[in-house]
PDB file of C-alpha atoms in Angstrom:
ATOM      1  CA  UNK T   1      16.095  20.143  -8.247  1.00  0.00           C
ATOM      2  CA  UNK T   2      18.637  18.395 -10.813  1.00  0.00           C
ATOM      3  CA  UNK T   3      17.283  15.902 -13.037  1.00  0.00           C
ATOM      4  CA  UNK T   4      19.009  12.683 -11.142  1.00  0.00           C
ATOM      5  CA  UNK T   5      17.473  14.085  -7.599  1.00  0.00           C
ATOM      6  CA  UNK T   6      13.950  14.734  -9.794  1.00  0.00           C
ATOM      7  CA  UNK T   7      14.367  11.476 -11.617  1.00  0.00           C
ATOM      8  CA  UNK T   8      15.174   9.238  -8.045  1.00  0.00           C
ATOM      9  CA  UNK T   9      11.891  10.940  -6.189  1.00  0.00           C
ATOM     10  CA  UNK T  10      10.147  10.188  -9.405  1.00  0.00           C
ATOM     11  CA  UNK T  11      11.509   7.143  -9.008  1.00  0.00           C
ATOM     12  CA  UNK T  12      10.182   6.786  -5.249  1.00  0.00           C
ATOM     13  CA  UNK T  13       6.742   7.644  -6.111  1.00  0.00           C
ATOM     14  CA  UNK T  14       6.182   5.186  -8.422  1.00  0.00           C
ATOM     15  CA  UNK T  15       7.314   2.305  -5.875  1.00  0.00           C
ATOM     16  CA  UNK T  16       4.093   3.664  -3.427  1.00  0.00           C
ATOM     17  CA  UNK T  17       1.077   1.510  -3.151  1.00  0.00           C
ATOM     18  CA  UNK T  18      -1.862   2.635  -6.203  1.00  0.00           C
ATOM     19  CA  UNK T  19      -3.731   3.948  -2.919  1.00  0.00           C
ATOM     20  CA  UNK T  20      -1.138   6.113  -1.760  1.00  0.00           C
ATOM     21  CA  UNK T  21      -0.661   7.537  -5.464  1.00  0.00           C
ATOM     22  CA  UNK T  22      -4.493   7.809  -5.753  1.00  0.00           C
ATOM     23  CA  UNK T  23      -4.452  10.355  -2.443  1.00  0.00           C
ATOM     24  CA  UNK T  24      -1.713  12.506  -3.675  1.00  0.00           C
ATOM     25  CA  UNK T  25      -3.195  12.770  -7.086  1.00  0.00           C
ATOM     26  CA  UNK T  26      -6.613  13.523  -5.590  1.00  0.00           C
ATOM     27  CA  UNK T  27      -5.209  16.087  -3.082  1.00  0.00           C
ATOM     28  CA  UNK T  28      -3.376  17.725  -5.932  1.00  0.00           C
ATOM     29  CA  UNK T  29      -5.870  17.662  -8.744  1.00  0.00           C
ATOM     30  CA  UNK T  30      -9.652  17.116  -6.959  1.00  0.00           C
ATOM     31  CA  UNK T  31     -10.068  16.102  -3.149  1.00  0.00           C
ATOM     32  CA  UNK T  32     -13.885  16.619  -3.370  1.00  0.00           C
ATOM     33  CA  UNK T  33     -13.993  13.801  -6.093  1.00  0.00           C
ATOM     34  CA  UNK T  34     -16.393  10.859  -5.786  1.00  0.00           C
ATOM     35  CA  UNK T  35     -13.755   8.164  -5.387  1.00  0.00           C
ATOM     36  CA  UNK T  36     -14.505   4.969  -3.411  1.00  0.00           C
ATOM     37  CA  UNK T  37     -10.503   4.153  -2.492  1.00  0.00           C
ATOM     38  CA  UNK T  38      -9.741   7.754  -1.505  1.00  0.00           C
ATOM     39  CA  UNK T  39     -13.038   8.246   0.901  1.00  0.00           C
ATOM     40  CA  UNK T  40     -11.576   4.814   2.174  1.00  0.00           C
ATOM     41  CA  UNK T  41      -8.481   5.752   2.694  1.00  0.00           C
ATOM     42  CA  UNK T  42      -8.959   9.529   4.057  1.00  0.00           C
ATOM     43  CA  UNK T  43     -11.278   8.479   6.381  1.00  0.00           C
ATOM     44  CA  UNK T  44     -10.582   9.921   9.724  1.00  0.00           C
ATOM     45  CA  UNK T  45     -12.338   7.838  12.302  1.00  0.00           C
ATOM     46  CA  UNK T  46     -13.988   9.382  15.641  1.00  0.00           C
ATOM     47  CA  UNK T  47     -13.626   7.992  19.051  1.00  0.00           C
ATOM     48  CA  UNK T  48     -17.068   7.160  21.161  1.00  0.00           C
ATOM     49  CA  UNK T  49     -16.528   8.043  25.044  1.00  0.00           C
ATOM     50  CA  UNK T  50     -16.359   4.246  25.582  1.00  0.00           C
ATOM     51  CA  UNK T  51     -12.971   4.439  23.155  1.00  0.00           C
ATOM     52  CA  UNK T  52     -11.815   7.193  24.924  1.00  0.00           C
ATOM     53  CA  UNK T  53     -11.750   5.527  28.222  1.00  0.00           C
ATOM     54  CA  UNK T  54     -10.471   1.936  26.847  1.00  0.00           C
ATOM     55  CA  UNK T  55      -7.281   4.254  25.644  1.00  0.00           C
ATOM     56  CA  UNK T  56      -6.935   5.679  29.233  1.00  0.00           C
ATOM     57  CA  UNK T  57      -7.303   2.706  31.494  1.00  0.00           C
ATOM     58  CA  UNK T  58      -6.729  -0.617  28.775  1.00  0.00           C
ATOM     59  CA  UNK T  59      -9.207  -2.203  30.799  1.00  0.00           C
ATOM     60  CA  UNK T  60      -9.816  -4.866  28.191  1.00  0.00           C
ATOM     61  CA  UNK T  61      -6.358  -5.618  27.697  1.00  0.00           C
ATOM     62  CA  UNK T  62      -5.995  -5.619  24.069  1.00  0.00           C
ATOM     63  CA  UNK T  63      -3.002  -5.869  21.738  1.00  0.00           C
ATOM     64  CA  UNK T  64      -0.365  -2.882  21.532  1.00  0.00           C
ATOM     65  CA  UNK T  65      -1.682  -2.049  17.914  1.00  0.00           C
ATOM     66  CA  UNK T  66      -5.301  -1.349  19.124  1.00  0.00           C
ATOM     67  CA  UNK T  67      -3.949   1.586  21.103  1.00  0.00           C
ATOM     68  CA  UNK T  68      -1.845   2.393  19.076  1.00  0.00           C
ATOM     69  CA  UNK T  69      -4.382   3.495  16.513  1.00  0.00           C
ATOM     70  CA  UNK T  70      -7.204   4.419  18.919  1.00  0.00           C
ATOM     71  CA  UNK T  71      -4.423   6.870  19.913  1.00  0.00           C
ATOM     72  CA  UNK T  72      -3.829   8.095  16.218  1.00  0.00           C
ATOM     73  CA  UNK T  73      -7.842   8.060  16.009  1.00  0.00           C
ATOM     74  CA  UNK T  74      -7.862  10.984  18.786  1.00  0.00           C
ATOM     75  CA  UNK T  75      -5.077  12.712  16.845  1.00  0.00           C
ATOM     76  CA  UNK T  76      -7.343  12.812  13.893  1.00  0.00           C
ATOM     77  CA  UNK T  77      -5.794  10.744  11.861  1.00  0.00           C
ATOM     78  CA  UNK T  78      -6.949   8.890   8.552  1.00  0.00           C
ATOM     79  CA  UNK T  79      -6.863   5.212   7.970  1.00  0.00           C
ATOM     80  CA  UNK T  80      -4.334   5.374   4.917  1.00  0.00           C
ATOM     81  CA  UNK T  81      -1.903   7.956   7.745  1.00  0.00           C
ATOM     82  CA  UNK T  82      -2.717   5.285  10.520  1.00  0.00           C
ATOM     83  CA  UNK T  83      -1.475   2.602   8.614  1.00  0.00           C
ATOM     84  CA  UNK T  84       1.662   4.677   7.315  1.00  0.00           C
ATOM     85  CA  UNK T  85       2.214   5.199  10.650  1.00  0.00           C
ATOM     86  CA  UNK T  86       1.949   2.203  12.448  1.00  0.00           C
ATOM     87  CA  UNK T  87       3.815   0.785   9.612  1.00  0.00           C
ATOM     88  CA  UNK T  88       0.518  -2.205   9.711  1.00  0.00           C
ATOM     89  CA  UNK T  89      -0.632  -3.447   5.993  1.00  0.00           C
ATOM     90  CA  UNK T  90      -4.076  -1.649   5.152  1.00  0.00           C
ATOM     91  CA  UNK T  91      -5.345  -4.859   5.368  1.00  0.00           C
ATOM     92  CA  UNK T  92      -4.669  -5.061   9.021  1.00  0.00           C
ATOM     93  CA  UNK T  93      -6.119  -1.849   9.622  1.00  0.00           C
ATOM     94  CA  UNK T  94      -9.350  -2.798   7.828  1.00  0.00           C
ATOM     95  CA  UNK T  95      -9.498  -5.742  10.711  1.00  0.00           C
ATOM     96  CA  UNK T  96      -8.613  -3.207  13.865  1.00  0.00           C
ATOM     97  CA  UNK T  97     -11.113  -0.788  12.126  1.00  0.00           C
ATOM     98  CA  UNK T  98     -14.091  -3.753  12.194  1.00  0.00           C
ATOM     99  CA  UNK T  99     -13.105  -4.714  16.196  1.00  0.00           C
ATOM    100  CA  UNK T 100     -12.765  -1.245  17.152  1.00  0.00           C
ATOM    101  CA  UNK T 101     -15.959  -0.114  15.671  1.00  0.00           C
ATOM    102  CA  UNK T 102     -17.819  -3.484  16.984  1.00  0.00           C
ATOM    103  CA  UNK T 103     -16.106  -3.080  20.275  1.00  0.00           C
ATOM    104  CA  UNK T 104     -17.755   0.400  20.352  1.00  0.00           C
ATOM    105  CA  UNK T 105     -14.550   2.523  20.763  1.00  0.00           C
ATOM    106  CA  UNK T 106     -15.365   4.448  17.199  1.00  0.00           C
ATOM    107  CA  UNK T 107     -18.796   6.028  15.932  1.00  0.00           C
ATOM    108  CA  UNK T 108     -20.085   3.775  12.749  1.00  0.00           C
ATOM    109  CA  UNK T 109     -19.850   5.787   9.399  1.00  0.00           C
ATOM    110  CA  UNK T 110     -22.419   7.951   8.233  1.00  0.00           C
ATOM    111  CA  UNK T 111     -21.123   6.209   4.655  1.00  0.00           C
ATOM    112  CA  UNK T 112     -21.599   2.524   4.806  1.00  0.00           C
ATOM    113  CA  UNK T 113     -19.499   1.976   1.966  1.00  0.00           C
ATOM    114  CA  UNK T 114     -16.317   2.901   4.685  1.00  0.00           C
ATOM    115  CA  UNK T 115     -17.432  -0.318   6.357  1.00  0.00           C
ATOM    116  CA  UNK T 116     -18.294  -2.371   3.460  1.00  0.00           C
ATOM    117  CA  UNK T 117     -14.766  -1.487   2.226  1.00  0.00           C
ATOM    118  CA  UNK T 118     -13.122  -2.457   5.932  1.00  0.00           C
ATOM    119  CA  UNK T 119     -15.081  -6.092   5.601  1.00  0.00           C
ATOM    120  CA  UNK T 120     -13.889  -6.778   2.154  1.00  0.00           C
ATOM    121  CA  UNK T 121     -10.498  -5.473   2.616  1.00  0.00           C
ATOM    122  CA  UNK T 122     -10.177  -7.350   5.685  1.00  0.00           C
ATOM    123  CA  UNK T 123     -11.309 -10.875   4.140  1.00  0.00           C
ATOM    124  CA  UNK T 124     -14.927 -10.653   5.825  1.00  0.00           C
ATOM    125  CA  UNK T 125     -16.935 -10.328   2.707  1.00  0.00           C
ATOM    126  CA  UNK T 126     -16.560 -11.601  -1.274  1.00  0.00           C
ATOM    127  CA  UNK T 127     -16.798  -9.335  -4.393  1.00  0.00           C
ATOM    128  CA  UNK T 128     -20.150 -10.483  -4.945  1.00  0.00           C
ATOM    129  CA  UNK T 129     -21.730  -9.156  -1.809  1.00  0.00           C
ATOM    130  CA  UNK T 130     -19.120  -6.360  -1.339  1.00  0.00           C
ATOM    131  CA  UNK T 131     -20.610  -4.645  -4.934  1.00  0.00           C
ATOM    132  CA  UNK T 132     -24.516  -5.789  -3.703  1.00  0.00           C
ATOM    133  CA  UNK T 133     -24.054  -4.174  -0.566  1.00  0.00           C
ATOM    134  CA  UNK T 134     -22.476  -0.771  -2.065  1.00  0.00           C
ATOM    135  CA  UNK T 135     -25.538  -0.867  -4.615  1.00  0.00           C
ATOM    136  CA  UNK T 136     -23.395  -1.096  -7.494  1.00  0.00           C
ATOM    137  CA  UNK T 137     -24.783  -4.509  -8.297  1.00  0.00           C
ATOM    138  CA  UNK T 138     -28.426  -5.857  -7.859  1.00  0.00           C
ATOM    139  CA  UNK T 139     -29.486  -9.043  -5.660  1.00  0.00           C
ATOM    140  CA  UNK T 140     -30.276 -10.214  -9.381  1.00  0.00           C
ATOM    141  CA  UNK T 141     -27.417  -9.740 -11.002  1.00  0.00           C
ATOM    142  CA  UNK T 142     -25.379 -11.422  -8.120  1.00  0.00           C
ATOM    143  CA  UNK T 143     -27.489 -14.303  -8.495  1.00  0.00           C
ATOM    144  CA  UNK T 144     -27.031 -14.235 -11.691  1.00  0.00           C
ATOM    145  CA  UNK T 145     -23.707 -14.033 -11.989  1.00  0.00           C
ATOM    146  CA  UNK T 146     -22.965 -16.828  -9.287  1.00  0.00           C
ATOM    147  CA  UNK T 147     -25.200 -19.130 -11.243  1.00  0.00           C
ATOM    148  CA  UNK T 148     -22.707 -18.862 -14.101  1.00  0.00           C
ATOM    149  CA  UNK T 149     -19.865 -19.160 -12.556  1.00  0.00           C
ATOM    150  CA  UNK T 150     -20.880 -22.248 -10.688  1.00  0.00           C
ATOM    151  CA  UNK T 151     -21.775 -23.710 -14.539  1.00  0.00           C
ATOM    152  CA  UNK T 152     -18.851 -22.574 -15.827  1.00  0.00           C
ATOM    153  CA  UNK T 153     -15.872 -24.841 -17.020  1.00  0.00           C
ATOM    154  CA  UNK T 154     -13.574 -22.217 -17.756  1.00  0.00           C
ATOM    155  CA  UNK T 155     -10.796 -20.122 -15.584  1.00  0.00           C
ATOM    156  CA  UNK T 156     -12.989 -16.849 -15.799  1.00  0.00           C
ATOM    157  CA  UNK T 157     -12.673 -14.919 -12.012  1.00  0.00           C
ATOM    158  CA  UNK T 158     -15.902 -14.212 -11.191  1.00  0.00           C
ATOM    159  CA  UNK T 159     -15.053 -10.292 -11.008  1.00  0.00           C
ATOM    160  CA  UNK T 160     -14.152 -11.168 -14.820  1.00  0.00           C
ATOM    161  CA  UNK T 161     -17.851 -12.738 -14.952  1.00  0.00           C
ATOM    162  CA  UNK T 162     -19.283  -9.380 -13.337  1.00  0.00           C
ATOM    163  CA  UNK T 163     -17.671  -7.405 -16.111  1.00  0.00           C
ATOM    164  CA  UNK T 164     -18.270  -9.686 -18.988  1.00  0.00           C
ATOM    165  CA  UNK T 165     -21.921  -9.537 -18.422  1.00  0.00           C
ATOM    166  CA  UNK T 166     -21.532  -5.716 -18.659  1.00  0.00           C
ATOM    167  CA  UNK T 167     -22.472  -5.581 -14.929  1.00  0.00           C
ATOM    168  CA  UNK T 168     -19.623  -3.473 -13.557  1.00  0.00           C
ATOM    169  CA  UNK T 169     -17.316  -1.388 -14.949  1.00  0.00           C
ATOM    170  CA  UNK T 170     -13.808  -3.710 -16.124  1.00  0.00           C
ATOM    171  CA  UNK T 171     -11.471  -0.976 -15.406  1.00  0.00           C
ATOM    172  CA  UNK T 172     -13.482  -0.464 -12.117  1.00  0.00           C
ATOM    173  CA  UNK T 173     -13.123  -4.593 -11.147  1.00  0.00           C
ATOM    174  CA  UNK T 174      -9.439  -4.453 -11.798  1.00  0.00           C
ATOM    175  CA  UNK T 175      -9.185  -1.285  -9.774  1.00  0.00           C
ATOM    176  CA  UNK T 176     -10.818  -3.013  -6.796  1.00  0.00           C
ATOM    177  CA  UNK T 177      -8.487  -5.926  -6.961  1.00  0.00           C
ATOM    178  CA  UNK T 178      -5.227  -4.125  -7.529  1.00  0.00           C
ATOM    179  CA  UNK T 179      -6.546  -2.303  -4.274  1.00  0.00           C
ATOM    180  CA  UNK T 180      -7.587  -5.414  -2.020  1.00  0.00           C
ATOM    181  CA  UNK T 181      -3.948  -7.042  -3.428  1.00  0.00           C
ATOM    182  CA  UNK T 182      -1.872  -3.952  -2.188  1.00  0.00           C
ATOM    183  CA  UNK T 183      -3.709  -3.842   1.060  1.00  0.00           C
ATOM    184  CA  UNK T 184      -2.227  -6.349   2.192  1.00  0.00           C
ATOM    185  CA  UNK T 185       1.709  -5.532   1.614  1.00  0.00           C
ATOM    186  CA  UNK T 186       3.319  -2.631   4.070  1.00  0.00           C
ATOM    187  CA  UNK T 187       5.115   0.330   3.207  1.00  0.00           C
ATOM    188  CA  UNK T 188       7.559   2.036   4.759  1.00  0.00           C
ATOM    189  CA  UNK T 189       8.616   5.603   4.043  1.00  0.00           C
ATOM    190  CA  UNK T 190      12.485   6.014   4.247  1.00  0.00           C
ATOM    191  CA  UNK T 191      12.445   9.976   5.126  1.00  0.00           C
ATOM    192  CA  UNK T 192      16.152  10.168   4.947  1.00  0.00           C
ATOM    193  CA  UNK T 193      16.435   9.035   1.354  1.00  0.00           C
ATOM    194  CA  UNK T 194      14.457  11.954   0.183  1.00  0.00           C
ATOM    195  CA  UNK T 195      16.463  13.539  -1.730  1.00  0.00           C
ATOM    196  CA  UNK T 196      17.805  17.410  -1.447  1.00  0.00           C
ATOM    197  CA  UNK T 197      16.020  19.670  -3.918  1.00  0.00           C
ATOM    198  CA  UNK T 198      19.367  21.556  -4.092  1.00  0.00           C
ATOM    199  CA  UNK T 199      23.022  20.351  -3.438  1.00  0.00           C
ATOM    200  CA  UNK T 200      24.616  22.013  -0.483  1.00  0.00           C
ATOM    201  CA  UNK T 201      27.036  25.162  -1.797  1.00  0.00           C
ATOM    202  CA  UNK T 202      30.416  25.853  -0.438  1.00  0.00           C
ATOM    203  CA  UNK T 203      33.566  27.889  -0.069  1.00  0.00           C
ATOM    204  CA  UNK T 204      31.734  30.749  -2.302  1.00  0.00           C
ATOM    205  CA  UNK T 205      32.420  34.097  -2.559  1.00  0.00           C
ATOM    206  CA  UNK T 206      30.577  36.783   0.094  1.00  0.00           C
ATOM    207  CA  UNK T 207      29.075  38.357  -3.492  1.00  0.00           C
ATOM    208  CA  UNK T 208      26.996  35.747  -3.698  1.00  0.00           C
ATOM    209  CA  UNK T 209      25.216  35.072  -0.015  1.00  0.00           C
ATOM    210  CA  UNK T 210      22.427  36.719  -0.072  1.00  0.00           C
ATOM    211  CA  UNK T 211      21.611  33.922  -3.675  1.00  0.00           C
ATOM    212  CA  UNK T 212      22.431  31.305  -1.532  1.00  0.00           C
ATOM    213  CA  UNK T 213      20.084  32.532   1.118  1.00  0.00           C
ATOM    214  CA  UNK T 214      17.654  32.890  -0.783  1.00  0.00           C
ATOM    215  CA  UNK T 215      18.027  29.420  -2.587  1.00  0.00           C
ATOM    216  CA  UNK T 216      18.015  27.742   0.975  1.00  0.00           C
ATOM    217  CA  UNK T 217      14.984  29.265   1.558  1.00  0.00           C
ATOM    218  CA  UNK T 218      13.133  28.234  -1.028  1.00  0.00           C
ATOM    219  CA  UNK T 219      15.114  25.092  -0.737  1.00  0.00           C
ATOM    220  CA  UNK T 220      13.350  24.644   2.810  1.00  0.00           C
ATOM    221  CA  UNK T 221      10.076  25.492   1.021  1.00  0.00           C
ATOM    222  CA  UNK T 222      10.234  22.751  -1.455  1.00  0.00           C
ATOM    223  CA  UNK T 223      11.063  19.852   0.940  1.00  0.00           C
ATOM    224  CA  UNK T 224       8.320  21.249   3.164  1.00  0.00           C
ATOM    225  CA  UNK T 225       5.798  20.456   0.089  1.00  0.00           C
ATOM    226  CA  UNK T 226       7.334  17.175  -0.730  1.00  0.00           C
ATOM    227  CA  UNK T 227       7.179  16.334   2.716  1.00  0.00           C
ATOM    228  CA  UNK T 228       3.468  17.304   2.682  1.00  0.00           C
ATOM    229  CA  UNK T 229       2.948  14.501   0.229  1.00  0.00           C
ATOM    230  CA  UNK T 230       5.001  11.830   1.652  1.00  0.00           C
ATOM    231  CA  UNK T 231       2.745  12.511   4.905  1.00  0.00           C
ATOM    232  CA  UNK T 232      -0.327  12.554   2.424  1.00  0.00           C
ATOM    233  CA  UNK T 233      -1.052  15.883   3.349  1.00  0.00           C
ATOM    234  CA  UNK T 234      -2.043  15.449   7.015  1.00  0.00           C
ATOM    235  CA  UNK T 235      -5.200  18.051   7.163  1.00  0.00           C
ATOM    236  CA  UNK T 236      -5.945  21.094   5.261  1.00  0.00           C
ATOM    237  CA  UNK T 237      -6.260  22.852   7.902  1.00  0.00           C
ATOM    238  CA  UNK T 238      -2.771  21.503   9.869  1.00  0.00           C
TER     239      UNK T 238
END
């Protein structure tokens, strides 16, 4: 790949959403790490019979986008691949996530944290109860916190508060936000401006075929592992 074709997918994958960039760099580098936005985002929800037959007969005459991602659901999909595909805002996801899994077309999480997440992404919880519920603050420390920032004269956010009291992690609060904030814009891949790894030869001499052959094929190989990414690497076993 020349440098202007590396330099204009570099280019590309810097304009992606931090969520998107966190998959690909935890696919690449650790997918077993402990990372609250990638479980959230890789989570691949399962359909109850009850789903199943909602998807069949639409008896409860729901919105296009519900079956559209219970169908996605039975292909295995994640919520981060659902949302790339339906071309809906994570944030919107989040809220057909919640009224699928209340409606009982999808099994509840073994991780609660995947449903915490859903509430708070989707506007159904605050920070404060989001981080009690997850266990990464205490009852206490929430109370704490809200009595101060119900005092307080000054601008401070209360995630701001939270860290300032040494309560959370800073780098972890601003993490969260930058999350919840990007959840709520929608991406859109253009496949066709991926650029080619190598420009197209022509009008060469026979002597060289079988190096152009060979540079198509590996040509093919490459765009098959960019692709990959772009798709966020659909299953490991796919």
């Amino acid at each position: 790949m020349n440098r202007r074709n590396f330099n204009q997918f570099l280019g590309k994958i810097s304009k992606f959403p931090t969520w998107i960039k966190n998959i690909l760099s935890k696919e690449i580098s650790d997918p077993n790490a402990n990372d609250t936005i990638y479980t959230y985002t890789t989570y691949r929800p399962v359909l109850t019979y009850k789903g199943s037959c909602e998807l069949t007969l639409k008896k409860d005459g729901f919105d296009r986008n519900i079956y559209n991602i219970l169908e996605l659901i039975e292909k295995d999909y994640s919520l981060g691949e659902i949302a790339l595909d339906t071309y809906l805002t994570l944030e919107e996801i989040s809220s057909y996530f919640l009224l699928c899994l209340n409606s009982g077309y999808i099994e509840k999480p073994e991780e609660i944290s995947i449903v915490n997440l859903a509430e708070f992404l989707a506007g159904k919880t605050r920070t404060g109860e989001f981080l009690k519920e997850n266990n990464i603050i205490t009852n206490e420390q929430l109370s704490e916190t809200i009595n101060i920032d119900n005092q307080a004269k000054s601008d401070r956010k209360f995630g701001q508060i939270l860290s300032d009291m040494g309560f959370v992690d800073k780098s972890f609060m601003e993490n969260l936000f930058n999350f919840k904030e990007e959840s709520k814009k929608r991406f859109i891949i253009d496949y066709n401006e991926i650029p080619e790894s190598i420009q197209p030869y022509a009008k060469l001499e026979d002597k060289y075929k079988k190096e152009i052959d060979d540079l198509q094929k590996e040509n093919k190989k490459l765009k098959k592992q960019l692709n990959q990414l772009l798709l966020l690497v659909k299953t490991n076993d796919e």
